Short mmCIF file of C-alpha atoms in Angstrom, two decimals:
data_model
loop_
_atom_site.label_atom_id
_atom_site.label_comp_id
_atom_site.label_asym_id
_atom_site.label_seq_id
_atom_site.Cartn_x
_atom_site.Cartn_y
_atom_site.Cartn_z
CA UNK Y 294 -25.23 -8.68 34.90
CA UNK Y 295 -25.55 -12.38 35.87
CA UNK Y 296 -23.37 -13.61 32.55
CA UNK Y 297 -20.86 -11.04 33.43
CA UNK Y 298 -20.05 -11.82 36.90
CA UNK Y 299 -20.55 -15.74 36.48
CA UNK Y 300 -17.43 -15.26 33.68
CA UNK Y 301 -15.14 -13.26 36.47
CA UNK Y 302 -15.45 -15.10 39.31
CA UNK Y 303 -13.84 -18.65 38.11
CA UNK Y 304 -10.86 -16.31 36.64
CA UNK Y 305 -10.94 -13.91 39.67
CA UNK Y 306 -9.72 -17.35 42.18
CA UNK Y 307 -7.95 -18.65 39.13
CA UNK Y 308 -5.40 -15.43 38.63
CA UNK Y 309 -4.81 -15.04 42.09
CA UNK Y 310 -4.30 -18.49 43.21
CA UNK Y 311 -1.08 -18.34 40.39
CA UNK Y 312 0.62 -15.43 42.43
CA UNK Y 313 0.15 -16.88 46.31
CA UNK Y 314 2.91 -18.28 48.53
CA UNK Y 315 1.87 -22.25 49.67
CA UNK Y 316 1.71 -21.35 52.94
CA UNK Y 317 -0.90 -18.45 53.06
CA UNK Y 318 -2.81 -19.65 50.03
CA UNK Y 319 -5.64 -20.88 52.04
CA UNK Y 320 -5.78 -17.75 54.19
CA UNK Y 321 -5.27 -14.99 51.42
CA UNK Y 322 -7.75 -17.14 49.04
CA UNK Y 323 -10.41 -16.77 52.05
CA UNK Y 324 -9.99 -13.03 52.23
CA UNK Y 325 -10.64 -13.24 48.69
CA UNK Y 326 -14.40 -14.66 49.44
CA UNK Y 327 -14.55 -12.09 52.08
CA UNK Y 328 -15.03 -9.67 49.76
CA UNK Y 329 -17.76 -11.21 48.10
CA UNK Y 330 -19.64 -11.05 51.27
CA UNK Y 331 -18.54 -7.23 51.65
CA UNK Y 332 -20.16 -6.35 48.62
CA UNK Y 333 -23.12 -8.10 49.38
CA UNK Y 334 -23.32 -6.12 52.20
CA UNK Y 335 -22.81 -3.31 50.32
CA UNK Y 336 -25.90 -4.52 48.42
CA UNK Y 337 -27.68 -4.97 51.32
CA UNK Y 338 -27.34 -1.98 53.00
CA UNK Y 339 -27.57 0.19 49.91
CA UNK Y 340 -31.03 -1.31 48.97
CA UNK Y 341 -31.81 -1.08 52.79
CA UNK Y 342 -31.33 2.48 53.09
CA UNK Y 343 -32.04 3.78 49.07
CA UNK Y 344 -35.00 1.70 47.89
CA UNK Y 345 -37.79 1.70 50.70
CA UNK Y 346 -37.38 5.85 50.56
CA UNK Y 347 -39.00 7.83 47.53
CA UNK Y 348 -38.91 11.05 48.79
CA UNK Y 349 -36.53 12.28 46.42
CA UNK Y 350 -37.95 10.61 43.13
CA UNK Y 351 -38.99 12.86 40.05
CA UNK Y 352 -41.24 12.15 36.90
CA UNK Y 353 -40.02 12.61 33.44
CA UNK Y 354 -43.85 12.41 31.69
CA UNK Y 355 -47.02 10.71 32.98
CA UNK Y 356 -45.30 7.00 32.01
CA UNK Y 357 -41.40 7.50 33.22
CA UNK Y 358 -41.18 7.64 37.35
CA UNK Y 359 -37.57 7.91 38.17
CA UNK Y 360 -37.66 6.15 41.64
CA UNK Y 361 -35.26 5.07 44.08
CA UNK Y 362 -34.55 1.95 43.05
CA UNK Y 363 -33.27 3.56 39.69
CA UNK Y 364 -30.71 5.14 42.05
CA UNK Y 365 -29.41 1.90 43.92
CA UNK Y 366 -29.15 0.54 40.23
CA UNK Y 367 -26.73 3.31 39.39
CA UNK Y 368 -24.94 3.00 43.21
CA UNK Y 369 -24.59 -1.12 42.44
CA UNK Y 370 -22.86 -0.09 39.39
CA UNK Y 371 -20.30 2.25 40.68
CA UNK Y 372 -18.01 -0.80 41.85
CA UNK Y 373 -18.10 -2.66 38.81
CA UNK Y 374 -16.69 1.02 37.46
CA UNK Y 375 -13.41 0.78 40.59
CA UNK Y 376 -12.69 -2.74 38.83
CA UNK Y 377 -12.58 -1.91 35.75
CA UNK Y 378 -10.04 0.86 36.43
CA UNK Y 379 -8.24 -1.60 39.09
CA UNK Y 380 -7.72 -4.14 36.46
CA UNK Y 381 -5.70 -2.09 34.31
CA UNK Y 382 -2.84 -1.75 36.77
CA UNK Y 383 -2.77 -5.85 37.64
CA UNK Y 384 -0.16 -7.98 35.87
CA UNK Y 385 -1.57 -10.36 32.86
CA UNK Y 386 -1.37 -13.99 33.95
CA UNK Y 387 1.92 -15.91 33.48
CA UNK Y 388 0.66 -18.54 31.57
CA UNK Y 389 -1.21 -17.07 29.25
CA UNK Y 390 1.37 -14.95 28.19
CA UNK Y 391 3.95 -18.15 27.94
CA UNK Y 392 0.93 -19.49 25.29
CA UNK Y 393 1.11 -16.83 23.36
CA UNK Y 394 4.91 -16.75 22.81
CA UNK Y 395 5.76 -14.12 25.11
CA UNK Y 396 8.50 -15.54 27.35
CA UNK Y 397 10.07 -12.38 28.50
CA UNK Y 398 7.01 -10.79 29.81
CA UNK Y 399 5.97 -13.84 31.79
CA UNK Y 400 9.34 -14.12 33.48
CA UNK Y 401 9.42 -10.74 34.49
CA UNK Y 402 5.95 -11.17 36.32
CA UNK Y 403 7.06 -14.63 37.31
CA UNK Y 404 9.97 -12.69 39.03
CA UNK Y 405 8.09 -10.00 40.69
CA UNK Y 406 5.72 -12.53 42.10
CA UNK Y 407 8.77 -14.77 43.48
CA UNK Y 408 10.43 -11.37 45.08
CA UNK Y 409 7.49 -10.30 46.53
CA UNK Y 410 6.78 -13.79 48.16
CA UNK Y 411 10.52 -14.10 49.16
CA UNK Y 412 10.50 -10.39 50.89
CA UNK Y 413 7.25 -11.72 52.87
CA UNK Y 414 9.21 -14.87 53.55
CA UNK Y 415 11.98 -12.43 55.29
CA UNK Y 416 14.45 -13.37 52.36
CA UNK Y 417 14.87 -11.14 50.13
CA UNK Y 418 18.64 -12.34 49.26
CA UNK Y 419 17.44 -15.34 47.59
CA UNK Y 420 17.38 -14.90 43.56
CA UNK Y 421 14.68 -15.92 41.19
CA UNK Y 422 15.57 -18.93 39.43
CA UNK Y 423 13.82 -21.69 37.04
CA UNK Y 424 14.86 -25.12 37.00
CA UNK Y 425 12.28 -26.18 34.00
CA UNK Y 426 9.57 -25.33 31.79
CA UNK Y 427 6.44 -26.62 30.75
CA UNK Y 428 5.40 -24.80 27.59
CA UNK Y 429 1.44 -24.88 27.27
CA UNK Y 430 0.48 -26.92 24.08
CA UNK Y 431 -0.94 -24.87 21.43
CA UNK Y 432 -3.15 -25.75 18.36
CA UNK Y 433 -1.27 -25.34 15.25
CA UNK Y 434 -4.40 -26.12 13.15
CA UNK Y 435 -5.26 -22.85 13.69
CA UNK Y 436 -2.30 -20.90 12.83
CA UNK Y 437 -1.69 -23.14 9.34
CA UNK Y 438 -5.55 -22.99 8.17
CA UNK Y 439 -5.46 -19.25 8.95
CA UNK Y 440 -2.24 -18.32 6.68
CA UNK Y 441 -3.52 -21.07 3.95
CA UNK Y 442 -7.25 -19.18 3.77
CA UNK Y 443 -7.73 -15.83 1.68
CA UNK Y 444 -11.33 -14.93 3.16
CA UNK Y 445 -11.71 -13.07 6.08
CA UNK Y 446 -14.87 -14.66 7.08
CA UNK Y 447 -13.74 -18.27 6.53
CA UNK Y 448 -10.64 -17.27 9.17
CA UNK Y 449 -13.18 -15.87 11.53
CA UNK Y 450 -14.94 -19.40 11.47
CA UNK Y 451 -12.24 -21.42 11.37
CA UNK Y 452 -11.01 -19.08 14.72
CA UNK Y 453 -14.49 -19.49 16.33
CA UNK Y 454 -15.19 -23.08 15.46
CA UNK Y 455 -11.23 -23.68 17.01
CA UNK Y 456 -11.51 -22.30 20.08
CA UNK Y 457 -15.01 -23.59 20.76
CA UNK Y 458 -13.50 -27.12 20.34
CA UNK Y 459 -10.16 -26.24 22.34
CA UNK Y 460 -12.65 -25.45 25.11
CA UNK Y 461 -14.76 -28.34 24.53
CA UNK Y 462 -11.53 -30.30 24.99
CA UNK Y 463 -10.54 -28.09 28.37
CA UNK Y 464 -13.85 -29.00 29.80
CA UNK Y 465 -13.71 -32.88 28.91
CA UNK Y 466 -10.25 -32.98 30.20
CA UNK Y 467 -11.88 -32.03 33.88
CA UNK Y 468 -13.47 -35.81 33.88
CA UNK Y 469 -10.26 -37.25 32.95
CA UNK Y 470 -7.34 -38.55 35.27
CA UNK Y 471 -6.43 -38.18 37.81
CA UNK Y 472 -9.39 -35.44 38.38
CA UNK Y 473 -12.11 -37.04 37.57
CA UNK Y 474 -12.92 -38.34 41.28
CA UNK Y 475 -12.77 -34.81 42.36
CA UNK Y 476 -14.71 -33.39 40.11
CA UNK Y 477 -17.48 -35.76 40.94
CA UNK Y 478 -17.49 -35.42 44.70
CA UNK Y 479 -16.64 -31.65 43.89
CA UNK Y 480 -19.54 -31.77 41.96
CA UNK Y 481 -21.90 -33.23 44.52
CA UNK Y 482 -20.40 -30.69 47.39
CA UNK Y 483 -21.19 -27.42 45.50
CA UNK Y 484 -24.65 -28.35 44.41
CA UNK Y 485 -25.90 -29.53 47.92
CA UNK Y 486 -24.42 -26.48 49.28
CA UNK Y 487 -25.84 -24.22 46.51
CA UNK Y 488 -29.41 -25.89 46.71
CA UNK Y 489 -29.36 -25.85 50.82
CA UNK Y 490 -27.96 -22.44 50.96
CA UNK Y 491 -29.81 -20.20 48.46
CA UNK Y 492 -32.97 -22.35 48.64
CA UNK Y 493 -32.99 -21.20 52.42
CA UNK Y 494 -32.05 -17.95 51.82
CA UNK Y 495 -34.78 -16.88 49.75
CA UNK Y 496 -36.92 -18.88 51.76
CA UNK Y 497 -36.40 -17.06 55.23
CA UNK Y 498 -37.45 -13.67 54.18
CA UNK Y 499 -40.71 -15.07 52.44
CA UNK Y 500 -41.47 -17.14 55.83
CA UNK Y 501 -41.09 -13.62 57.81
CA UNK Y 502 -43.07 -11.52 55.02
CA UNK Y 503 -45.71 -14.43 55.28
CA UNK Y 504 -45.64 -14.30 59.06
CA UNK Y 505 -46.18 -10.53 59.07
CA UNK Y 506 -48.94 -10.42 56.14
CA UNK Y 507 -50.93 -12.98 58.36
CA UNK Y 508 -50.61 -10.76 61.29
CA UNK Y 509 -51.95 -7.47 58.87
CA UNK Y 510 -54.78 -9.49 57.90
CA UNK Y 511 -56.00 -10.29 61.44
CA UNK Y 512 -56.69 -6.67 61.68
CA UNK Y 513 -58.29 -6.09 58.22
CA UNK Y 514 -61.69 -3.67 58.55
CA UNK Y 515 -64.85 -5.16 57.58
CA UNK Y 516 -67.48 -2.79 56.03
CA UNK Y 517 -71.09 -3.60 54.50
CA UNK Y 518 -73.62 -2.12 53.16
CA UNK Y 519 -72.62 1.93 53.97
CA UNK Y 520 -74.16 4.44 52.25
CA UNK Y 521 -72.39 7.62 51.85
CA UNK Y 522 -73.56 10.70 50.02
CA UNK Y 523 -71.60 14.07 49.47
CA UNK Y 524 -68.80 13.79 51.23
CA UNK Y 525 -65.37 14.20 51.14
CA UNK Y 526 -62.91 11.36 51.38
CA UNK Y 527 -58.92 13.24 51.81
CA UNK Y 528 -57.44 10.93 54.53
CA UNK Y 529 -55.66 7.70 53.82
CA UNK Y 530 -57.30 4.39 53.47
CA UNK Y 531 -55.56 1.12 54.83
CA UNK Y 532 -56.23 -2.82 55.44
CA UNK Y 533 -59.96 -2.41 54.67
CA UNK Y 534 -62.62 -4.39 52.61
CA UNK Y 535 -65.80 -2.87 51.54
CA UNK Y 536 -68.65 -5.04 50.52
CA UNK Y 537 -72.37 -3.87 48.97
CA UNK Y 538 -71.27 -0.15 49.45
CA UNK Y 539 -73.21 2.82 47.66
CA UNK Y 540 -71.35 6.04 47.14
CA UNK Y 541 -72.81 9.18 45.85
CA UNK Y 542 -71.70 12.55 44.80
CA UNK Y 543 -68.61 11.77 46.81
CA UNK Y 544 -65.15 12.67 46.19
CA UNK Y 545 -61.81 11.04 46.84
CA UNK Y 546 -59.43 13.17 46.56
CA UNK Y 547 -55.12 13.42 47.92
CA UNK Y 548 -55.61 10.22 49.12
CA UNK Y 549 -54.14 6.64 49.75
CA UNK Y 550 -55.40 3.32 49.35
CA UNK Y 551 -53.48 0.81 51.15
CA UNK Y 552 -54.28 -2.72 50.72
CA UNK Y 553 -58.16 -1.16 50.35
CA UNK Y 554 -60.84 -3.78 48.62
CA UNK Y 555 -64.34 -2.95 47.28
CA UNK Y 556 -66.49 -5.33 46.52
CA UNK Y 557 -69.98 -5.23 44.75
CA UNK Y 558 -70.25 -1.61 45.10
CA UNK Y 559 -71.59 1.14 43.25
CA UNK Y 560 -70.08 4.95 42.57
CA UNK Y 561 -72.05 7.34 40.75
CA UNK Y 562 -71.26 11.13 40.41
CA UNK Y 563 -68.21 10.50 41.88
CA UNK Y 564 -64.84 11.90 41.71
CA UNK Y 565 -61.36 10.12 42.46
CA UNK Y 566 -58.66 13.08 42.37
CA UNK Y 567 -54.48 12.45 43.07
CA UNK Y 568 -54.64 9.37 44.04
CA UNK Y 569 -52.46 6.96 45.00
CA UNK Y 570 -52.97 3.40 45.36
CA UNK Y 571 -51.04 -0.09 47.11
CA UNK Y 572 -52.87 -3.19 46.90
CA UNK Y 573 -56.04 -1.62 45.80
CA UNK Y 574 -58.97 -3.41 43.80
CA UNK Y 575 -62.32 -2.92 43.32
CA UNK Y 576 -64.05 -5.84 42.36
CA UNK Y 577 -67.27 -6.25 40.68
CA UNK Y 578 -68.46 -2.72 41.24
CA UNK Y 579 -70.47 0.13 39.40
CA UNK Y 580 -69.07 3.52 38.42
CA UNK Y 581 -71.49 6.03 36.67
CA UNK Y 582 -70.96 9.10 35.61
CA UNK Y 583 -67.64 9.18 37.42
CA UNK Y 584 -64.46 10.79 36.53
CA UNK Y 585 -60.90 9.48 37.48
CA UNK Y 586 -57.92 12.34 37.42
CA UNK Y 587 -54.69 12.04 37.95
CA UNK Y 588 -54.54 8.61 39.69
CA UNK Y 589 -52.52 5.74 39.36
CA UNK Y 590 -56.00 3.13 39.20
CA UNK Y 591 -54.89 1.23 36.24
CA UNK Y 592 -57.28 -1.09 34.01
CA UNK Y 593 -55.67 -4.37 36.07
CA UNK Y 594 -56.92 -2.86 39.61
CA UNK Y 595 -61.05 -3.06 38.50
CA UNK Y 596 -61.72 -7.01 38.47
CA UNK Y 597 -65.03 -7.21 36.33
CA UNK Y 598 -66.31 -3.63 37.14
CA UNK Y 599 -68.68 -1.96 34.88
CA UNK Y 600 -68.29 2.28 33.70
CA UNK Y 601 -70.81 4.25 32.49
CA UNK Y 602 -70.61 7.43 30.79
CA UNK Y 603 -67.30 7.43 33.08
CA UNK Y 604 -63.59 9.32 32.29
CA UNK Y 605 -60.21 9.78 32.91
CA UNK Y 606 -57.59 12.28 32.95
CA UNK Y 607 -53.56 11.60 33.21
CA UNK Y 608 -54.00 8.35 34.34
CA UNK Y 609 -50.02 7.46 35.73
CA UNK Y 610 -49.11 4.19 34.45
CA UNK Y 611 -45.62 2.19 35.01
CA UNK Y 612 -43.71 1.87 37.93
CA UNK Y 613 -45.65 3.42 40.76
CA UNK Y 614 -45.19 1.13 43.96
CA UNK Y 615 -44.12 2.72 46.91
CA UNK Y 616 -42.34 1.98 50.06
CA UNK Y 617 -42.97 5.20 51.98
CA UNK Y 618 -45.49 3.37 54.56
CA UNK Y 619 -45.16 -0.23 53.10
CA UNK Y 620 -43.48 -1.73 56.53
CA UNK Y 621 -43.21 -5.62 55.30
CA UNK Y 622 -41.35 -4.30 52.21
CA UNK Y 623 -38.75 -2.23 54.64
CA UNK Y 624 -38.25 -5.15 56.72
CA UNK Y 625 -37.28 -7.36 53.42
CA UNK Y 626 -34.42 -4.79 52.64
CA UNK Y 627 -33.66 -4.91 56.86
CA UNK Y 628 -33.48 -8.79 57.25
CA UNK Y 629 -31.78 -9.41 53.84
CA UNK Y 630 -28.85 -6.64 54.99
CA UNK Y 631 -28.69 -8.72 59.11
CA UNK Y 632 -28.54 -11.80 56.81
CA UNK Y 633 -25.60 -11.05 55.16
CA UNK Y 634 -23.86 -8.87 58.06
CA UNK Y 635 -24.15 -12.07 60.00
CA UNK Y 636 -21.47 -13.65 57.46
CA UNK Y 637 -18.59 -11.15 58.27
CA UNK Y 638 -18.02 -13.15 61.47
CA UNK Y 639 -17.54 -15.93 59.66
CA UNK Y 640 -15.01 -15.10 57.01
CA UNK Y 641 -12.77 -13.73 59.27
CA UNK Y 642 -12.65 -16.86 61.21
CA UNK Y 643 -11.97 -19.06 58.37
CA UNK Y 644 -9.39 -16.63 57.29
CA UNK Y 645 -7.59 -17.20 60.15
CA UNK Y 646 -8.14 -20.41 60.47
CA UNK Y 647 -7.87 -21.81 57.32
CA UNK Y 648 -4.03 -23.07 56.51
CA UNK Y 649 -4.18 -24.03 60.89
CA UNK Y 650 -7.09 -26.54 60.87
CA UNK Y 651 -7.50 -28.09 57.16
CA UNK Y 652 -9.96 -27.12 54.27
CA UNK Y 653 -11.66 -30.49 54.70
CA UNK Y 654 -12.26 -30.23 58.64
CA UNK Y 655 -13.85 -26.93 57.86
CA UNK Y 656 -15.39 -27.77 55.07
CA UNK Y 657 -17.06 -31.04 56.30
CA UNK Y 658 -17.85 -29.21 60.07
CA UNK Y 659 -19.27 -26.11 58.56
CA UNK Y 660 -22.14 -27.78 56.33
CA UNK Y 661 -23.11 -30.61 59.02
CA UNK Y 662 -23.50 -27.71 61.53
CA UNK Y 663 -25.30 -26.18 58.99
CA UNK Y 664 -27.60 -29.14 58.38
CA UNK Y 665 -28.25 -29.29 62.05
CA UNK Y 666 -28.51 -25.47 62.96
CA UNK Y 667 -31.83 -26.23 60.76
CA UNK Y 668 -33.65 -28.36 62.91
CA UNK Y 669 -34.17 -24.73 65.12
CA UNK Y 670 -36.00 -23.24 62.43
CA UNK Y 671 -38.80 -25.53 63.60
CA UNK Y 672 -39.04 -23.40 66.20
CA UNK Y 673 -39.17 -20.25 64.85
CA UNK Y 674 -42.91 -18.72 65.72
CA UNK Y 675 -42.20 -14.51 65.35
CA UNK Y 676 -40.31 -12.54 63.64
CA UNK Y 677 -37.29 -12.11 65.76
CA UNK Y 678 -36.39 -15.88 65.68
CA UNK Y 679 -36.39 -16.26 62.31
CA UNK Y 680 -34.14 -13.53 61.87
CA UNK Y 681 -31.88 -14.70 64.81
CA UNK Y 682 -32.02 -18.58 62.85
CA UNK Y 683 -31.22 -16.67 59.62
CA UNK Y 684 -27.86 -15.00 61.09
CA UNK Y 685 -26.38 -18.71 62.56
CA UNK Y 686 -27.51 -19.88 59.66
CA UNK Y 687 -25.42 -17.68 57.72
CA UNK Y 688 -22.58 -17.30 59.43
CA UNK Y 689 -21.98 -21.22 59.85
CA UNK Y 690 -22.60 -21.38 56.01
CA UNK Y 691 -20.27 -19.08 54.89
CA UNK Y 692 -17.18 -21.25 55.93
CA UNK Y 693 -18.10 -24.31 53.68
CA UNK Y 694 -18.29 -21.31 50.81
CA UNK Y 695 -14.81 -20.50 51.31
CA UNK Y 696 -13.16 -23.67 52.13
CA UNK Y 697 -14.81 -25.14 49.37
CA UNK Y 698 -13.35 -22.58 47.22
CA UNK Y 699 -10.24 -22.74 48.23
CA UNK Y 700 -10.19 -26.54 47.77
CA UNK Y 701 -11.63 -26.22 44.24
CA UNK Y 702 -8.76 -23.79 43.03
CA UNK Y 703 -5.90 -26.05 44.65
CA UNK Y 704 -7.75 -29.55 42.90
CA UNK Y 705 -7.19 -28.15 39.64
CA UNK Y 706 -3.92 -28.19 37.20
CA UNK Y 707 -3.35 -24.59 35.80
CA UNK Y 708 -4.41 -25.59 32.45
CA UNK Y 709 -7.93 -26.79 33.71
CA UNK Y 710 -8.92 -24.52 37.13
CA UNK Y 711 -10.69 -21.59 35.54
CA UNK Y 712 -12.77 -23.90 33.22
CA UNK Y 713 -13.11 -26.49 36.37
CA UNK Y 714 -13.77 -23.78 38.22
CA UNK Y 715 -16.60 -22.17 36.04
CA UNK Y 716 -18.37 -25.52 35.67
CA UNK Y 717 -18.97 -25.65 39.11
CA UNK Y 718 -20.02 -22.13 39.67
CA UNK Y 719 -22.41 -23.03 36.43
CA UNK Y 720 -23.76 -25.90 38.53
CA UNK Y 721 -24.15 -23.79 41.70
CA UNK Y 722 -26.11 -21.63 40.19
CA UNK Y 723 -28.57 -24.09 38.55
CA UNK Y 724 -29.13 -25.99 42.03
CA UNK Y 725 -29.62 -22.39 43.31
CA UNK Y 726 -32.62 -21.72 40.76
CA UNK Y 727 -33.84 -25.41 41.61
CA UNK Y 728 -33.72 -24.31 45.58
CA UNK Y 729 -35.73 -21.06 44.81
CA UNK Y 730 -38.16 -22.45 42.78
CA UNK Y 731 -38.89 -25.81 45.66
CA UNK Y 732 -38.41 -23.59 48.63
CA UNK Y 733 -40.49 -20.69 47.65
CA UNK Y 734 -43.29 -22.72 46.74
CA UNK Y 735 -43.51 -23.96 50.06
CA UNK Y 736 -44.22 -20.73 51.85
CA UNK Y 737 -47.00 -20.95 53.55
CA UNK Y 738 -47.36 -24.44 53.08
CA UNK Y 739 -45.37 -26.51 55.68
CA UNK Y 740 -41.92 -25.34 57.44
CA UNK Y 741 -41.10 -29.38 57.75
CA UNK Y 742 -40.57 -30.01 54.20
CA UNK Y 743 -37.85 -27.29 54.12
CA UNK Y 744 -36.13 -27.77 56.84
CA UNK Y 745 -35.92 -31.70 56.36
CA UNK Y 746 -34.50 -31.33 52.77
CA UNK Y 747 -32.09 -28.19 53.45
CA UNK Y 748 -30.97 -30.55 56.61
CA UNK Y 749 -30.11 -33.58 54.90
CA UNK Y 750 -28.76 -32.45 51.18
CA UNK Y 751 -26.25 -30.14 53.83
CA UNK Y 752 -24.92 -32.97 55.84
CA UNK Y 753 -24.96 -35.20 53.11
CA UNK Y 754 -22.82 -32.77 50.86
CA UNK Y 755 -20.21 -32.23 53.89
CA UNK Y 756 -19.74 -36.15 54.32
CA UNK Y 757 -18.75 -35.99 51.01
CA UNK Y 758 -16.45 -33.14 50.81
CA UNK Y 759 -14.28 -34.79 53.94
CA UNK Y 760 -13.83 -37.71 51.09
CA UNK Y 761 -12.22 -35.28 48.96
CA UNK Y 762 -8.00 -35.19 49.60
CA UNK Y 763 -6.33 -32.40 51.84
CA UNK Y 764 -4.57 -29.87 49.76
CA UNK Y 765 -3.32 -27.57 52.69
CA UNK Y 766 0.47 -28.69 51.73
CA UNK Y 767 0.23 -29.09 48.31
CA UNK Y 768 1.85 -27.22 45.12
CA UNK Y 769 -0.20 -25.73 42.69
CA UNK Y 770 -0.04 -28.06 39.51
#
């Protein structure tokens, strides 16, 4: 999934910055990243309201549980399936087809792009005309070595090592003039942004699920020593630890353990019956002549227990979490979908005000605000105020995102944006994985690290993006 989206979303800005009017670039290119945000939304929401609910999942066998996360798998899916169908009425890109030697079929886009613009423009009179031509440069190596070889598989190599090197070439041309000082400072903007952005983004719902798993542990049950003989256990079990227990001729049957611990504990003649277990171990305990049917008490939930003369039945293995009652888990799916609402704002402001103010001014202004609107996290004590520091966060960030891509399509010639662009995007995502694997380690730790590091790689990366040159006037090369 990753691989496939990283390749379209370089070409996705690339084609559609080649069929925009100067003046609305900025704006239409915005509305562009808008949609990103809608379908992470979309995400959001759908693994908001699908996942957390297994009411309506079936079992194909004892080891395949068709859950509701299989479901928003298959709903995630279904807008891949639109684009694929979209893309087959959208015009090929101009330039490609002029490298391939098909002249008439570019012009006739090239024309319906021009009339279209002109018709926006209010002039619809004015006639499609060009003044010059600058044929893309093609490698002839490959045409002559493929006519002069008889094998099939030497042409296939000779294709494969050509291109490979024509991309090589692409990719070194991005650190040549006059580009090269872009590409540097572009490079240092996206991978602060990237690094502050996701780093913080996967860190805020870990701080709130740590937050809330301290405040389930305060009210954890302590039980020692009990002694209970013939009785019954068909209720649910939650938040409890049971230490130096003995339990005889009992049975535990359509039941729940919920985060349920028992420690040094013996069972004999006892039965455990449709069970169902969450966070459930037992831990250096005893079973004799004890039978175990129809549970989901795998090997990995008895920590160095002993069994004796003990059995089981249909034990269900694989995927058997559930959400049903699991409240931190809902509130994951809950913050995650505010967090990326919160964005919407956002985008529709630097829409608007995109082409009016300057990609650099909004650029620059969004990630220092950024930077700063992190210094509140310090003071974010419950629940509510994280989630209320994660929306401002959000929606301040989300204007860098699309100015920045906006400046990174208009930076780069024609012949070098998509590979420019995918370079970057490459880079983004590394400094992403970097931010995920700092950040998270830190939960639970210290909140000043965190904040202190997202702060100043954020302001430092917009100081540098106001360096880079305004492109709000200038033609696509």
């Amino acid at each position: 999934s990753s691989f496939r989206i990283g390749g379209a979303v370089p070409t996705v800005f690339s084609y559609f910055s080649e069929v925009l009017a100067r003046e609305k670039r900025g704006e239409h290119l915005s509305w562009l990243c808008m949609f990103w945000m809608i379908g992470g939304i979309y995400a959001s929401a759908m693994a908001w309201a699908i996942i957390p609910h297994y009411g309506w999942s079936f079992s194909m066998g004892s080891a395949y549980q068709f859950h509701s996360w299989r479901v928003f798998v298959i709903v995630c899916a279904l807008p891949c399936v639109s684009s694929v169908v979209a893309l087959t009425f959208m015009p090929e890109s101009p330039r490609f087809l002029l490298e391939i030697g098909k002249h008439d079929e570019a012009w006739m886009i090239l024309k319906q792009i021009h009339d279209t613009n002109m018709r926006a423009r209010g002039q619809p009179e004015k006639v499609f005309t060009v003044n010059r031509i600058k044929t893309p440069k093609q490698i002839d190596e490959l045409i002559e070595i493929e006519s002069d070889t008889g094998t099939w598989y030497r042409r296939c190599f000779v294709r494969i090592r050509t291109e490979l090197y024509g991309i090589w070439l692409t990719f070194m041309r991005c650190f040549n003039y006059p580009v090269k000082d872009n590409t540097i400072k572009l490079t240092i903007v996206w991978f602060t942004l990237s690094f502050g952005y996701y780093g913080l983004s996967v860190w805020f719902p870990d701080v709130i699920k740590h937050l809330q798993s301290d405040e389930y542990a305060s009210r954890v049950k302590l039980f020692r020593n009990e002694e209970v003989s013939n009785f019954v256990f068909n209720f649910t079990l939650e938040n409890q630890i049971h230490s130096s227990g003995e339990y005889i001729n009992d049975r535990f049957v359509m039941m729940k353990f919920k985060s349920v611990t028992f420690e040094d504990s013996l069972f004999k003649n006892c039965v455990f019956e449709d069970i169902t277990s969450l966070n459930t171990y037992f831990r250096n305990c005893t079973f004799v002549n004890t039978t175990f049917y129809n549970t989901d008490l795998e090997q990995y939930k008895f920590v160095d227990s002993d069994f004796i003369n003990c059995t089981f039945f249909h034990i269900r293995t694989g995927c058997q979490i559930s959400f049903d009652d699991d409240y931190s888990a809902y509130w994951i799916y809950f913050v995650n979908f505010l967090g990326t609402l919160a964005v919407l704002p956002g985008n529709i402001v630097s829409a608007l005000l995109m082409d009016r103010i300057g990609r650099l001014t909004m650029l620059g202004g969004s990630m220092v605000l950024s930077g700063i609107s992190c210094f509140f996290l310090w003071f974010g004590t419950s629940e509510s105020m994280m989630i209320g520091m994660l929306c401002l966060y959000n929606g301040l960030t989300i204007s860098a995102w699309n100015s920045l891509d906006v400046i990174t399509v208009e930076l780069y010639p024609t012949d070098r944006r998509a590979t420019g662009f995918g370079f970057l995007n490459a880079l983004c995502k590394a400094a992403a994985v970097l931010g995920n694997l700092i950040f998270g380690s830190l939960v639970g730790i210290t909140k000043a690290i965190p904040i202190l590091l997202a702060s100043t790689v954020l302001v430092c990366g917009g100081l540098v993006g106001l360096r880079l040159p305004d492109t709000r006037t200038q033609v696509l090369m």
